[in-house]
CSV table of C-alpha atoms in Angstrom, one decimal:
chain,number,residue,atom,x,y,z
W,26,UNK,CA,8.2,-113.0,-263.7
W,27,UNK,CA,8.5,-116.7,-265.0
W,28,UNK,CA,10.3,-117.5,-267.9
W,29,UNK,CA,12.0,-120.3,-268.8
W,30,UNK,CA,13.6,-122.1,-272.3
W,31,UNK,CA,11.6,-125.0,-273.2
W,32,UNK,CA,13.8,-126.3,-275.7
W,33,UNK,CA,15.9,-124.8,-278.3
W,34,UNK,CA,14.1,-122.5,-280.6
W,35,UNK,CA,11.1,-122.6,-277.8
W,36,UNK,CA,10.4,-120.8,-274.6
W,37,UNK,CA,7.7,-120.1,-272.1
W,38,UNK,CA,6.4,-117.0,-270.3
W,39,UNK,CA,4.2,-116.6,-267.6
W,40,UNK,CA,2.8,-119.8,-268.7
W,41,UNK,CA,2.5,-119.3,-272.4
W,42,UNK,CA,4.6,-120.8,-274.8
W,43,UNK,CA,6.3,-119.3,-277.7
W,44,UNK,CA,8.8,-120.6,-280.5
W,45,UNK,CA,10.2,-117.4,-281.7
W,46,UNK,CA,12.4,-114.5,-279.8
W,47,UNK,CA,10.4,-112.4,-277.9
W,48,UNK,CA,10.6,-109.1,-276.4
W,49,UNK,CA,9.2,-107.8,-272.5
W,50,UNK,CA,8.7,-104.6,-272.0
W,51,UNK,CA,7.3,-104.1,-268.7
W,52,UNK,CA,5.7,-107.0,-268.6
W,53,UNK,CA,3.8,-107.6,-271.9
W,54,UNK,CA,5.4,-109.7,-274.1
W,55,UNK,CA,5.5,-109.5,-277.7
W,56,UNK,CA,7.4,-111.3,-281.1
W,57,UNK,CA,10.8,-110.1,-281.3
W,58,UNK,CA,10.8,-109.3,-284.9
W,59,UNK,CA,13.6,-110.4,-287.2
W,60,UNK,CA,16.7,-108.5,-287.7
W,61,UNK,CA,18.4,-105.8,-285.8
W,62,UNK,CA,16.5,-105.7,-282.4
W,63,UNK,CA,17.7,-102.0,-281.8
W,64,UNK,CA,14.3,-100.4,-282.9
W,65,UNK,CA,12.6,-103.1,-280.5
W,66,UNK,CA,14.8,-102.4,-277.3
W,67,UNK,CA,12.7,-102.0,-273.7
W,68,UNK,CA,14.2,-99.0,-272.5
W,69,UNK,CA,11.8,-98.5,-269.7
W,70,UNK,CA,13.7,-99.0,-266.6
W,71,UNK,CA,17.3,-99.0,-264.8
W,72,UNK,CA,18.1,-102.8,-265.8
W,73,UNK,CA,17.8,-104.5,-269.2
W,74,UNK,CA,17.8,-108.5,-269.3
W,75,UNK,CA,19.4,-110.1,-272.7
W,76,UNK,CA,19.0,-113.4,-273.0
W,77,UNK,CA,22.0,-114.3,-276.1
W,78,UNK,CA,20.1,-117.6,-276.9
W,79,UNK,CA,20.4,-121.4,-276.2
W,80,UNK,CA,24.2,-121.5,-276.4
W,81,UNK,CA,24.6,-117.5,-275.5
W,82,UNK,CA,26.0,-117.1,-278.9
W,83,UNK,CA,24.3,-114.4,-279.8
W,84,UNK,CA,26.2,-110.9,-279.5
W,85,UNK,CA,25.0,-107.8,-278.2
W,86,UNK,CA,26.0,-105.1,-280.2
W,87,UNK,CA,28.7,-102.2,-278.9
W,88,UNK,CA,26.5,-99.2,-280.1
W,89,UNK,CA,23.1,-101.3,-277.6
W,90,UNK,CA,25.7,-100.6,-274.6
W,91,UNK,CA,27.2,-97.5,-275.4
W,92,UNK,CA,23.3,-96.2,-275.3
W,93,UNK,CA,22.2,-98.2,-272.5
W,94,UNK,CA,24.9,-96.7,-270.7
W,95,UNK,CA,24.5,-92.7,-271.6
W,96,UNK,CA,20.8,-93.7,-270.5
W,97,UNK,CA,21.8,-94.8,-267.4
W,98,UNK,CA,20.6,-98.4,-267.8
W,99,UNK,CA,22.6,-101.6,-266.6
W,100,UNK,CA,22.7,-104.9,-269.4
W,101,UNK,CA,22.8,-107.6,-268.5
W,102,UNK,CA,23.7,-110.6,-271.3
W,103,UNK,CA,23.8,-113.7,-270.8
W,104,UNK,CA,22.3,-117.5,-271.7
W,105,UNK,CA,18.8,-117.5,-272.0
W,106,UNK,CA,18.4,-120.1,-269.2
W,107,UNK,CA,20.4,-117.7,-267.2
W,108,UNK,CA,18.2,-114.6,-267.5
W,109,UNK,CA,15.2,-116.7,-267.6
W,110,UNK,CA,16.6,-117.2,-264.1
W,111,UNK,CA,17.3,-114.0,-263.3
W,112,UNK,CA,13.6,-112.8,-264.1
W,113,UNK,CA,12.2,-114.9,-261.6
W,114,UNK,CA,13.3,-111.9,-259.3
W,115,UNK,CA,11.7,-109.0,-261.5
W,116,UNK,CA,8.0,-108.1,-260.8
W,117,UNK,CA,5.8,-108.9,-263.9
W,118,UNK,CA,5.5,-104.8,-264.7
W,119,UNK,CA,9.0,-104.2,-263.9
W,120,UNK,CA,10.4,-106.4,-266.5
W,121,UNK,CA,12.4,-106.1,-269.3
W,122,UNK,CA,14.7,-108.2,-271.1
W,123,UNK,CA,14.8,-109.5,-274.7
W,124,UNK,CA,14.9,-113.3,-274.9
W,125,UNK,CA,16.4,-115.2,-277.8
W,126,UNK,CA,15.1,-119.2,-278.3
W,127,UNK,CA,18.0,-120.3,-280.8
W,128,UNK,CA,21.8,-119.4,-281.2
């Protein structure tokens, strides 16, 4: 899947551009909404992408991993640019990650 951070506070998927956080979730990509993102998590496979932001400032909080681990689920956090990177080896359905524009 291609992904990639524009700019800060910008970022483009699969061609499209968006300038807020957004959320994949096998694929389909919607507006992260504002706030805690643990109602919006994509739980649906064995690996979940985090991008932490521009600067990777943004924390992941200790009770996300605790439950990505009893679910059996590998995070993995880092700079946006980074997992934008990483995604590039994810099949468009297979995705999902939670990519943050600012921070």
């Amino acid at each position: 899947m291609k992904a990639r951070l524009v700019k800060f506070g910008e970022i483009e998927v699969e061609g499209e551009r968006y300038t807020h956080d957004v959320v994949i979730d096998g694929g389909k990509v919607r507006k992260r909404k504002k706030g805690p993102s643990k109602q919006e998590i994509p739980w649906g496979s064995k690996r979940l992408l985090v991008g932490t932001g521009a600067h990777g400032a943004l924390p992941v909080m200790d009770e996300v991993l605790a439950k990505a681990k009893r679910r059996g689920i590998e995070v993995i956090a880092a700079p946006t640019v980074e997992v934008c990177q990483l995604l590039e080896e994810v099949k468009k359905g297979q995705a999902h990650a939670i990519l943050h524009c600012t921070c």
